mmCIF file of C-alpha atoms in Angstrom:
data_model
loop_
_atom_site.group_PDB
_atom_site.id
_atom_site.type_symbol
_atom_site.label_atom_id
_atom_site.label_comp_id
_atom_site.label_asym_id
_atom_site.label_seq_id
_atom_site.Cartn_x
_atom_site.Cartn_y
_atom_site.Cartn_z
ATOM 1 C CA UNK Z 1 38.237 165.632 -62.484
ATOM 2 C CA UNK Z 2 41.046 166.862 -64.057
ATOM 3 C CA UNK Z 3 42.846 162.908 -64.446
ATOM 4 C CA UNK Z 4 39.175 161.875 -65.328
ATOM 5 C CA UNK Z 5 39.412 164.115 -68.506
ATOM 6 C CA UNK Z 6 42.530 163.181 -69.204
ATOM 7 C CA UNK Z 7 41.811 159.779 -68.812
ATOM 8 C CA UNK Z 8 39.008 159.865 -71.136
ATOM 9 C CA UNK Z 9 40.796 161.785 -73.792
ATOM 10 C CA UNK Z 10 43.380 159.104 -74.178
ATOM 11 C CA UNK Z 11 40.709 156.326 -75.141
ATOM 12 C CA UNK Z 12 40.054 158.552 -78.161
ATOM 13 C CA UNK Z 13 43.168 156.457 -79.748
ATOM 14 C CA UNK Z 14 41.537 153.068 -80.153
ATOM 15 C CA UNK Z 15 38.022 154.750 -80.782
ATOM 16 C CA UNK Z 16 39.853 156.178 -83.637
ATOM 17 C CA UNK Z 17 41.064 152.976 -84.635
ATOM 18 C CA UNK Z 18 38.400 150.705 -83.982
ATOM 19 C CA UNK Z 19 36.243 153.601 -86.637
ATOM 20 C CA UNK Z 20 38.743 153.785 -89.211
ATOM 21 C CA UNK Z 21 39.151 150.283 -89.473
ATOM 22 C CA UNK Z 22 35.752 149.232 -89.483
ATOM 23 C CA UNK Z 23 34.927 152.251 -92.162
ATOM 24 C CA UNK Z 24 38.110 151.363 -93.970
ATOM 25 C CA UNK Z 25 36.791 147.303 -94.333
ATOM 26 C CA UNK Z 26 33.457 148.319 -95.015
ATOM 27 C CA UNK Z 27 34.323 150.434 -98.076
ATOM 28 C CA UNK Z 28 36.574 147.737 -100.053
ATOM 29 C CA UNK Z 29 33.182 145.457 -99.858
ATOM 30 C CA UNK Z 30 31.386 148.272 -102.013
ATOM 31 C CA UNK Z 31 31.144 147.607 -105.484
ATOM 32 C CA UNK Z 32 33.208 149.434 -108.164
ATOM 33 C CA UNK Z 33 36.646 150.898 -107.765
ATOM 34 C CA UNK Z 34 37.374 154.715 -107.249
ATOM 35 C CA UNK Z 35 40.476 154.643 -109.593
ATOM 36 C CA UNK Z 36 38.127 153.359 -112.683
ATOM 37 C CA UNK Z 37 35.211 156.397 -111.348
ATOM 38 C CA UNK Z 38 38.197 159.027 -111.946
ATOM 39 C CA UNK Z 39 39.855 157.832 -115.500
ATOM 40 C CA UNK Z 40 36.080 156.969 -116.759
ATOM 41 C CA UNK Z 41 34.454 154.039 -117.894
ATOM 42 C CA UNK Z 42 36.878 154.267 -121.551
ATOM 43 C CA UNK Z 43 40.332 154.880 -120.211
ATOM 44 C CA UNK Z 44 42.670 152.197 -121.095
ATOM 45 C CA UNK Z 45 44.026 149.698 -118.245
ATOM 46 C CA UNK Z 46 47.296 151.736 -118.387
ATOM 47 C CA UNK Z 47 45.827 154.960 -117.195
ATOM 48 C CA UNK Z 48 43.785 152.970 -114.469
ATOM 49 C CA UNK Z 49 46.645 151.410 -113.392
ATOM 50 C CA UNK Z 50 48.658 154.573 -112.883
ATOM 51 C CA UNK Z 51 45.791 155.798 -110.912
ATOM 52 C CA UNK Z 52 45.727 153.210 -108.963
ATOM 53 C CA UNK Z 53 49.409 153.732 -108.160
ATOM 54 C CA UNK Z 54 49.418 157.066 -107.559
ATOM 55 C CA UNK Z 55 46.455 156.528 -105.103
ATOM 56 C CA UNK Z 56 48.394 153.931 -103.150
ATOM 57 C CA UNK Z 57 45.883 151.007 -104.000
ATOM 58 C CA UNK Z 58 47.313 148.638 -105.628
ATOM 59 C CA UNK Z 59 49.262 147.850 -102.223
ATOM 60 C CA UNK Z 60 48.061 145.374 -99.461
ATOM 61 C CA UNK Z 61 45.105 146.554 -97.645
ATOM 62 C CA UNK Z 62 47.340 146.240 -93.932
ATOM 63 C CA UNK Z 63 49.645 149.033 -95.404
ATOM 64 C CA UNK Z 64 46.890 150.965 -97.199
ATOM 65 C CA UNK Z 65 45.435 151.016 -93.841
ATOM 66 C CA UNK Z 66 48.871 151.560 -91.755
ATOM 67 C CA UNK Z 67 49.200 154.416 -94.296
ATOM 68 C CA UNK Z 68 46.271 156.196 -93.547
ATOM 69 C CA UNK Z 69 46.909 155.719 -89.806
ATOM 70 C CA UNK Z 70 49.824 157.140 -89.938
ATOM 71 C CA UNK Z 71 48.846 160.312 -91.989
ATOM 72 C CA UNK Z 72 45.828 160.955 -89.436
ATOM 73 C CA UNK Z 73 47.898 161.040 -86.133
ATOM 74 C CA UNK Z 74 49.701 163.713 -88.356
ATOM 75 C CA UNK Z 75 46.948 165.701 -88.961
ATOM 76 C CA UNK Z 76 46.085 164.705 -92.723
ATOM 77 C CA UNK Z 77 43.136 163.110 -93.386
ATOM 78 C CA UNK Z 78 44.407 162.283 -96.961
ATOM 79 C CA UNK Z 79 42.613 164.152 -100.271
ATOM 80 C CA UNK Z 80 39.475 163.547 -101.975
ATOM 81 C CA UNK Z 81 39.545 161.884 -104.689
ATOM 82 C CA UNK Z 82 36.556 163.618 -106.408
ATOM 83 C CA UNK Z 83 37.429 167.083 -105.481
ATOM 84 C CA UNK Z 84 41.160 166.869 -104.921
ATOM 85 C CA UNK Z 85 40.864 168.824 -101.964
ATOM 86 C CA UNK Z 86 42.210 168.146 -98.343
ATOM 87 C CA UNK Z 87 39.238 166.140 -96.257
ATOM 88 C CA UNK Z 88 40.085 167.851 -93.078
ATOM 89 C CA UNK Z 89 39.359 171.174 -95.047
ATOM 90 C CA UNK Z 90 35.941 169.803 -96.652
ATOM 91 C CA UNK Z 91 35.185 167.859 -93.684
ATOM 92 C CA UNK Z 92 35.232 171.169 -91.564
ATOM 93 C CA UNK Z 93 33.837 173.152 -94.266
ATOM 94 C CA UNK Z 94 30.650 171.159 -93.467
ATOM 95 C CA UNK Z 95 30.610 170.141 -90.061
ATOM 96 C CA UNK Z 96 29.442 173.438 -88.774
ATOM 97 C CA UNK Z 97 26.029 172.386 -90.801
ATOM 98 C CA UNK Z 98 25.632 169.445 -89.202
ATOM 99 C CA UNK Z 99 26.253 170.437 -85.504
ATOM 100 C CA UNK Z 100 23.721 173.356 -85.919
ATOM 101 C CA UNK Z 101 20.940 170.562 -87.091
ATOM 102 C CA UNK Z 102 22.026 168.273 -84.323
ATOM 103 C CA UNK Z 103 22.038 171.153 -81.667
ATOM 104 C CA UNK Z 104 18.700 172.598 -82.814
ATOM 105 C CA UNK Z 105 17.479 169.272 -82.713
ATOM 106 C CA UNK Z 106 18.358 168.237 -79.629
ATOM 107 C CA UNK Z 107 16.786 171.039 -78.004
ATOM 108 C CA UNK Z 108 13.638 170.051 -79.344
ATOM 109 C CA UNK Z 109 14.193 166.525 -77.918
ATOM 110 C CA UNK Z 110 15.162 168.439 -74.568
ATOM 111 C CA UNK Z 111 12.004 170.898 -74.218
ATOM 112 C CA UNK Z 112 9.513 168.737 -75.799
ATOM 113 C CA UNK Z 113 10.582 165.202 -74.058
ATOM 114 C CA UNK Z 114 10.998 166.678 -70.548
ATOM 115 C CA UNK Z 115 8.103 168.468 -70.761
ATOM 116 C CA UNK Z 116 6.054 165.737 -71.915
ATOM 117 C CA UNK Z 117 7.625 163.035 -69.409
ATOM 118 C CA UNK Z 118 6.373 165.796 -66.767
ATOM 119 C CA UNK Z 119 3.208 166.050 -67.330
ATOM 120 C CA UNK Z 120 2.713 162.448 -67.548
ATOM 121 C CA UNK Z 121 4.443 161.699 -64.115
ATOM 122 C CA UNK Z 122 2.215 164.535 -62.352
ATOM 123 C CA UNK Z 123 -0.745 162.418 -63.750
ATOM 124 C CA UNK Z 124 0.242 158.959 -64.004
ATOM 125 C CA UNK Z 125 -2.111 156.749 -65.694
ATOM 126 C CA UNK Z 126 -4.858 159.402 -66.546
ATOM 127 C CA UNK Z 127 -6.147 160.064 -69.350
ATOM 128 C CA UNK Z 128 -3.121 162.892 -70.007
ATOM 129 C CA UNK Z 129 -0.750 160.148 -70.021
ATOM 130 C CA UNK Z 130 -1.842 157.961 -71.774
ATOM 131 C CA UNK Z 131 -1.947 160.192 -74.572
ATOM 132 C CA UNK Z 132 1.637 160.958 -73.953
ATOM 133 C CA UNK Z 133 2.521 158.318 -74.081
ATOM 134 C CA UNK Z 134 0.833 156.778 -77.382
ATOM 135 C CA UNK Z 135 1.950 159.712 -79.214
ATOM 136 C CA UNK Z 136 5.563 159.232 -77.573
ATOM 137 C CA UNK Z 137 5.552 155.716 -79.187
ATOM 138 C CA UNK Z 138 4.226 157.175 -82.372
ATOM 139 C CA UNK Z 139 7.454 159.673 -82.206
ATOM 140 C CA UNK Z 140 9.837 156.228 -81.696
ATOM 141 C CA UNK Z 141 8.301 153.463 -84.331
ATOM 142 C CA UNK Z 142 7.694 156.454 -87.254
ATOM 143 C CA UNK Z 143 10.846 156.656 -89.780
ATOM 144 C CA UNK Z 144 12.780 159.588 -89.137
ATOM 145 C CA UNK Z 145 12.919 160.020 -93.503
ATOM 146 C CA UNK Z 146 9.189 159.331 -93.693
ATOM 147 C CA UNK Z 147 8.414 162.013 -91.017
ATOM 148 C CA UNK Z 148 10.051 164.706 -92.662
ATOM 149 C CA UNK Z 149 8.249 163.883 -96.308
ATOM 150 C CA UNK Z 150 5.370 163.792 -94.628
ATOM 151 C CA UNK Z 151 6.121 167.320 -93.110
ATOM 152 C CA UNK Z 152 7.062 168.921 -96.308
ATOM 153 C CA UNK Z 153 3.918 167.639 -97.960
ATOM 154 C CA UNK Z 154 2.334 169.331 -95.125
ATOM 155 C CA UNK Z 155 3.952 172.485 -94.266
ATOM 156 C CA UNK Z 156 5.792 172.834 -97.783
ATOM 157 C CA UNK Z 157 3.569 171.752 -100.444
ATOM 158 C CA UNK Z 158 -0.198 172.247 -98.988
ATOM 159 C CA UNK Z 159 0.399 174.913 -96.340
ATOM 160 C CA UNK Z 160 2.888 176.819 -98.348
ATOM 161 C CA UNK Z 161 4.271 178.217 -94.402
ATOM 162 C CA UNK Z 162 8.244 176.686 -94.837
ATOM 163 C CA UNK Z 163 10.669 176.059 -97.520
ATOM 164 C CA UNK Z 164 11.281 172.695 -99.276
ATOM 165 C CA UNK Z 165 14.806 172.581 -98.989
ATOM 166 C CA UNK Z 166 17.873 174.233 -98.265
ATOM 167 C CA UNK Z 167 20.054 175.885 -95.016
ATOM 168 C CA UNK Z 168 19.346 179.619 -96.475
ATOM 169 C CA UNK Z 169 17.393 180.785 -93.111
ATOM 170 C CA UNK Z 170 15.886 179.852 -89.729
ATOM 171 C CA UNK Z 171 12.651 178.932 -91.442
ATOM 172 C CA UNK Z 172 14.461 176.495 -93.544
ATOM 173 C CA UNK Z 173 15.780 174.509 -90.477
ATOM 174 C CA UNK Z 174 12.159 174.140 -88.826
ATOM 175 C CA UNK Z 175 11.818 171.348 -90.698
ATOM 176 C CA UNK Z 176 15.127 169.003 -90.590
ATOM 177 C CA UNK Z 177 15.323 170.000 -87.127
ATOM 178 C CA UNK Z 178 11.390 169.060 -85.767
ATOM 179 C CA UNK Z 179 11.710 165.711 -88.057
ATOM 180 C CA UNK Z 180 15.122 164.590 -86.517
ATOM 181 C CA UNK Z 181 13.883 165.913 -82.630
ATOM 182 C CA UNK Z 182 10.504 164.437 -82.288
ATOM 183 C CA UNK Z 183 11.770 161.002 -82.571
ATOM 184 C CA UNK Z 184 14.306 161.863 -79.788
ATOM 185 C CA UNK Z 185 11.831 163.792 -77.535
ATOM 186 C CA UNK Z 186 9.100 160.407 -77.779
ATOM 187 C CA UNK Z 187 12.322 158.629 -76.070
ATOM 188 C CA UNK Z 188 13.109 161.480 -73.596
ATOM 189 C CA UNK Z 189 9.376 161.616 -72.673
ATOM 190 C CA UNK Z 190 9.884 157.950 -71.998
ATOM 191 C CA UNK Z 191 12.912 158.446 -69.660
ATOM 192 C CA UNK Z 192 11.593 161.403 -67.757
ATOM 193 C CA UNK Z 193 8.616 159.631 -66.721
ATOM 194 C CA UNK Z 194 9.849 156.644 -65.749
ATOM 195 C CA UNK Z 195 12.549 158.043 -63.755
ATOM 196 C CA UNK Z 196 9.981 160.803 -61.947
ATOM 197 C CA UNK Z 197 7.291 157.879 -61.231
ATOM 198 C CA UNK Z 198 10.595 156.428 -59.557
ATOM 199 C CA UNK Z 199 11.827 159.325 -57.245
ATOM 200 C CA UNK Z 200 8.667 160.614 -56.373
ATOM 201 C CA UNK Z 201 7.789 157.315 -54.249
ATOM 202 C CA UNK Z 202 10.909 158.158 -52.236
ATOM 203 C CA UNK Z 203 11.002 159.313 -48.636
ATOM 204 C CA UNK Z 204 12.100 162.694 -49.148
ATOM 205 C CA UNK Z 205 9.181 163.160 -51.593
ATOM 206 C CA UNK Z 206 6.676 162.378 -49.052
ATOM 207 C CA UNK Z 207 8.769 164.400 -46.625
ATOM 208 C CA UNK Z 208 8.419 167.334 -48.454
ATOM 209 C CA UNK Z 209 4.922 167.024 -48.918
ATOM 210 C CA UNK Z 210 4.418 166.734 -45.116
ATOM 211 C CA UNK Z 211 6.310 170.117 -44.665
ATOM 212 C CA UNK Z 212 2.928 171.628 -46.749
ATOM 213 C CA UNK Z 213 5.708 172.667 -49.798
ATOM 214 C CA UNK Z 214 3.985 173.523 -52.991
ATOM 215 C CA UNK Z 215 3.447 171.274 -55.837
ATOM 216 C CA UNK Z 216 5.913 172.722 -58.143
ATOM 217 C CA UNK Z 217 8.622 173.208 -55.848
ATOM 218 C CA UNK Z 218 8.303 169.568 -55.032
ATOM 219 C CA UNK Z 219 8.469 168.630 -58.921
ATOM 220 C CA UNK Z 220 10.750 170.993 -60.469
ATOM 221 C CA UNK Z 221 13.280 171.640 -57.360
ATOM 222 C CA UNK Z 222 13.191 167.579 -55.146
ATOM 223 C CA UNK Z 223 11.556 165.590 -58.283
ATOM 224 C CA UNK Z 224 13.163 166.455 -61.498
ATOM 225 C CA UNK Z 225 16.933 167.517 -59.964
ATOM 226 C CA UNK Z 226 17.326 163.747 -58.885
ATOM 227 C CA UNK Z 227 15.573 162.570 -61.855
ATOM 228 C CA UNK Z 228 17.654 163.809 -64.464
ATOM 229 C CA UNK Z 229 20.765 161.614 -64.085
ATOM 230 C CA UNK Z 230 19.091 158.789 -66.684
ATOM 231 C CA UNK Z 231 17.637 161.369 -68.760
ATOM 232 C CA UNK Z 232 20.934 163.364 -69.188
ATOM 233 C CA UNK Z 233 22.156 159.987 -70.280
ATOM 234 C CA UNK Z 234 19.517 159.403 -72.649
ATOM 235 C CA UNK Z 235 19.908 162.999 -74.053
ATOM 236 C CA UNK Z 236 24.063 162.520 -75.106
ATOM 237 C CA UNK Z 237 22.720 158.929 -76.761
ATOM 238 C CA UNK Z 238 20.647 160.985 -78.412
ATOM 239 C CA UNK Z 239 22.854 163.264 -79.726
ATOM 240 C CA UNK Z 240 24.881 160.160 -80.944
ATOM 241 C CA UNK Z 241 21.731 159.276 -83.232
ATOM 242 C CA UNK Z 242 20.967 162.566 -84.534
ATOM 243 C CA UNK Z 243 24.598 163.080 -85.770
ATOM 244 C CA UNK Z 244 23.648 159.730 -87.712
ATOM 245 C CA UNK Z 245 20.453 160.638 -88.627
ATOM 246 C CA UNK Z 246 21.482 163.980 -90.505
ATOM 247 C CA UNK Z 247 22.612 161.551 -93.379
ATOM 248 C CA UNK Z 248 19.494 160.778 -94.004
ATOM 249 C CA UNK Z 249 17.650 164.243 -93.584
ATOM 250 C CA UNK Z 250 21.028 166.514 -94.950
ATOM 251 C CA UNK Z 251 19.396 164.173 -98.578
ATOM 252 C CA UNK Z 252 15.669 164.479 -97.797
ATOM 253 C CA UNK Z 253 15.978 168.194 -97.520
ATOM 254 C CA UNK Z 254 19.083 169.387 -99.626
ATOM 255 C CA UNK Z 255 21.206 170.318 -96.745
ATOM 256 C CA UNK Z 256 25.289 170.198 -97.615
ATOM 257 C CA UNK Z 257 26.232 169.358 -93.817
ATOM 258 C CA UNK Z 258 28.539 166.093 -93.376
ATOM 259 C CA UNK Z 259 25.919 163.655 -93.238
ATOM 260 C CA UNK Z 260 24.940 164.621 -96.963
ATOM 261 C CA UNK Z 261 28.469 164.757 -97.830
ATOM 262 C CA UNK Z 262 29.449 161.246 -96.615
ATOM 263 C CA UNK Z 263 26.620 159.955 -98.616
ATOM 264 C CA UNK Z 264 27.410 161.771 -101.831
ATOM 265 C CA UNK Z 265 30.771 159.861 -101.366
ATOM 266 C CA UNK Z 266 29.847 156.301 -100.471
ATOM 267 C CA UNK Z 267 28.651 156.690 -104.092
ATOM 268 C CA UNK Z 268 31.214 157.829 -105.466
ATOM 269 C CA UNK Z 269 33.446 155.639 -103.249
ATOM 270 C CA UNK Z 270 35.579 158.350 -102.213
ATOM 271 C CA UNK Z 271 37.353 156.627 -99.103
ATOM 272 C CA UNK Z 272 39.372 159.503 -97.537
ATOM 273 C CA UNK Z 273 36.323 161.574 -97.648
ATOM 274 C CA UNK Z 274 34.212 158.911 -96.180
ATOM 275 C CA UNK Z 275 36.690 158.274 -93.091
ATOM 276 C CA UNK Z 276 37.555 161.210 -92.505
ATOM 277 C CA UNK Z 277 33.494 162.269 -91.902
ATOM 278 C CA UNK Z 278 32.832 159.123 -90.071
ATOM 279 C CA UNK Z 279 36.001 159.906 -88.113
ATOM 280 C CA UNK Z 280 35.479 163.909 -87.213
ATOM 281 C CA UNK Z 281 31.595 162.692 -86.478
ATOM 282 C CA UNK Z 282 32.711 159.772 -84.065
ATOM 283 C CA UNK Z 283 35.054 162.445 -82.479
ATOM 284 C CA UNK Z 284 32.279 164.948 -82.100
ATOM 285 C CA UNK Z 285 30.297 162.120 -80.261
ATOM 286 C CA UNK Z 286 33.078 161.047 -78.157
ATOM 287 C CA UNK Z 287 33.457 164.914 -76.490
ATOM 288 C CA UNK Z 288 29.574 164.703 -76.369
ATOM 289 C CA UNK Z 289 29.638 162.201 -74.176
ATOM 290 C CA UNK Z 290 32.961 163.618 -71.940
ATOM 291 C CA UNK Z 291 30.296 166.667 -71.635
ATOM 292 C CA UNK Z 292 27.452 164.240 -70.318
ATOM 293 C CA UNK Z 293 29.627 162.641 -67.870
ATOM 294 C CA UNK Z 294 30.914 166.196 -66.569
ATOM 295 C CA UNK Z 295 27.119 167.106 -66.467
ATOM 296 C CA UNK Z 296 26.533 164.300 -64.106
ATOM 297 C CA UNK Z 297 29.019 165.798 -61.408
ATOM 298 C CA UNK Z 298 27.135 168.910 -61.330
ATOM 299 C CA UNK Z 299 23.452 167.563 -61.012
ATOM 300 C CA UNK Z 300 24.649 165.085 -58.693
ATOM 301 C CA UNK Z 301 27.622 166.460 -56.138
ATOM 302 C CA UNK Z 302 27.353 162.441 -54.792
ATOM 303 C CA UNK Z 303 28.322 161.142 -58.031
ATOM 304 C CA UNK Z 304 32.173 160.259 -58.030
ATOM 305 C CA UNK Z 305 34.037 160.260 -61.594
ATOM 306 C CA UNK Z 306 36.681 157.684 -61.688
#
């Protein structure tokens, strides 16, 4: 296990890489340049020039890059150019935001998924699942921004029962939190079914409904244990896409968590600030995912992690 982690901690290097580099290419296709956003649209080509400098951009784009890799296996993650503060320090100042939505959220996918998937495995193809399972594929097709206007017209503007906007209280992250775990939970209903239609046809199923065990011992304690192996990969994808999704929900519902802030500086094509929040996200994922794999050891003893 121990080796494993290990292991899996040194392929961080080329995920960072492979990020940076793709985030770094991305940004010089955007339109406008970040050394004319700082002078202003009047300052002379002098003063844009020395900004330019003084940013390090008027160098190739293999040493711009070389530069910034360098600085981030030392710990700096350069300085924004609209604040002039460290990233590291904004990106960390934020990320505490974001990983509260995410984890609230994923909870919600958890509870509500598996609980639906249940239900509609107990009952296959009654009316029960059925409408699971058409509101499940509601949950997938519907837009995750969409869902959460449609909430805050609901629960906001009509109802007048949560807050608009803002990270103030727990009623204020109801709503972020419901509109980025509902689409999740629709695909965790999906999982849990299919995988429980699947083990419950198995030998030891039957077997333990010839020994006269109880329904629910059969389900919860046989049934779901070997079913969850899928789902528990399902659930760190998941987690994956709600990290990406809170840059679209952070802006539908005023929320200043690193999904907002990477947004705020695509437009104002702040690149240290953008890679260094893609990066720390992409990290965040990566340990997500070490945690799933660990997970899979201690639901399944059989499962060997090499």
């Amino acid at each position: 296990m121990i080796f494993y982690i290990f292991r899996r901690l040194l392929e961080i290097i080329p995920v960072i890489f492979g990020v940076t580099l793709v985030v770094f290419l991305i940004m010089q296709m955007v339109p406008g340049d970040p050394a004319v956003l700082l002078a202003g649209e009047g300052a002379s080509k002098e003063t844009i020039n020395q900004i330019r400098e003084e940013l390090g951009l008027n160098g190739p784009l293999y040493m711009q890059y070389g530069d910034y890799i360098l600085n981030v296996f030392q710990g700096d993650l350069g300085t924004s150019l609209k604040s002039q503060q460290p990233v590291l320090q904004e990106v960390l100042a934020r990320l505490p935001i974001t990983i509260e939505l995410a984890f609230y959220s994923i909870m919600i996918t958890i509870v509500l998924g598996m609980a639906a998937g249940i239900i509609s495995a107990v009952r296959p193809y009654s009316p029960t699942d059925i409408t699971v399972m058409i509101v499940a594929l509601l949950g997938i097709s519907l837009p995750s921004f969409w869902l959460g206007m449609l909430l805050m017209y609901v629960f906001s503007v009509k109802l007048h029962l949560l807050p608009v906007a803002g990270w103030d209280s727990i009623l204020h992250i109801i709503l972020p939190a419901f509109t980025l775990g509902l689409g999740g939970a629709a695909i965790v209903a999906r999982m849990t079914r299919s995988s429980m239609l699947e083990v419950v046809r198995k030998d030891y199923i039957r077997t333990a409904q010839a020994k006269g065990l109880k329904g629910y011992v059969i389900i919860y304690k046989h049934a779901l244990r070997n079913a969850l192996i899928p789902v528990i990969t399902v659930v760190g994808l998941q987690f994956g896409a709600l990290l990406g999704g809170t840059v679209l929900i952070e802006s539908v519902f005023a929320i200043n968590g690193l999904g907002r802030m990477i947004v705020d500086s695509i437009r104002m094509r702040d690149l240290p600030m953008v890679q260094g929040g893609v990066l720390i996200a992409s990290l965040v994922f990566v340990f997500v995912n070490l945690f799933v794999d660990i997970l899979y050891r201690f639901f399944n003893k059989r499962i060997e992690l090499n």
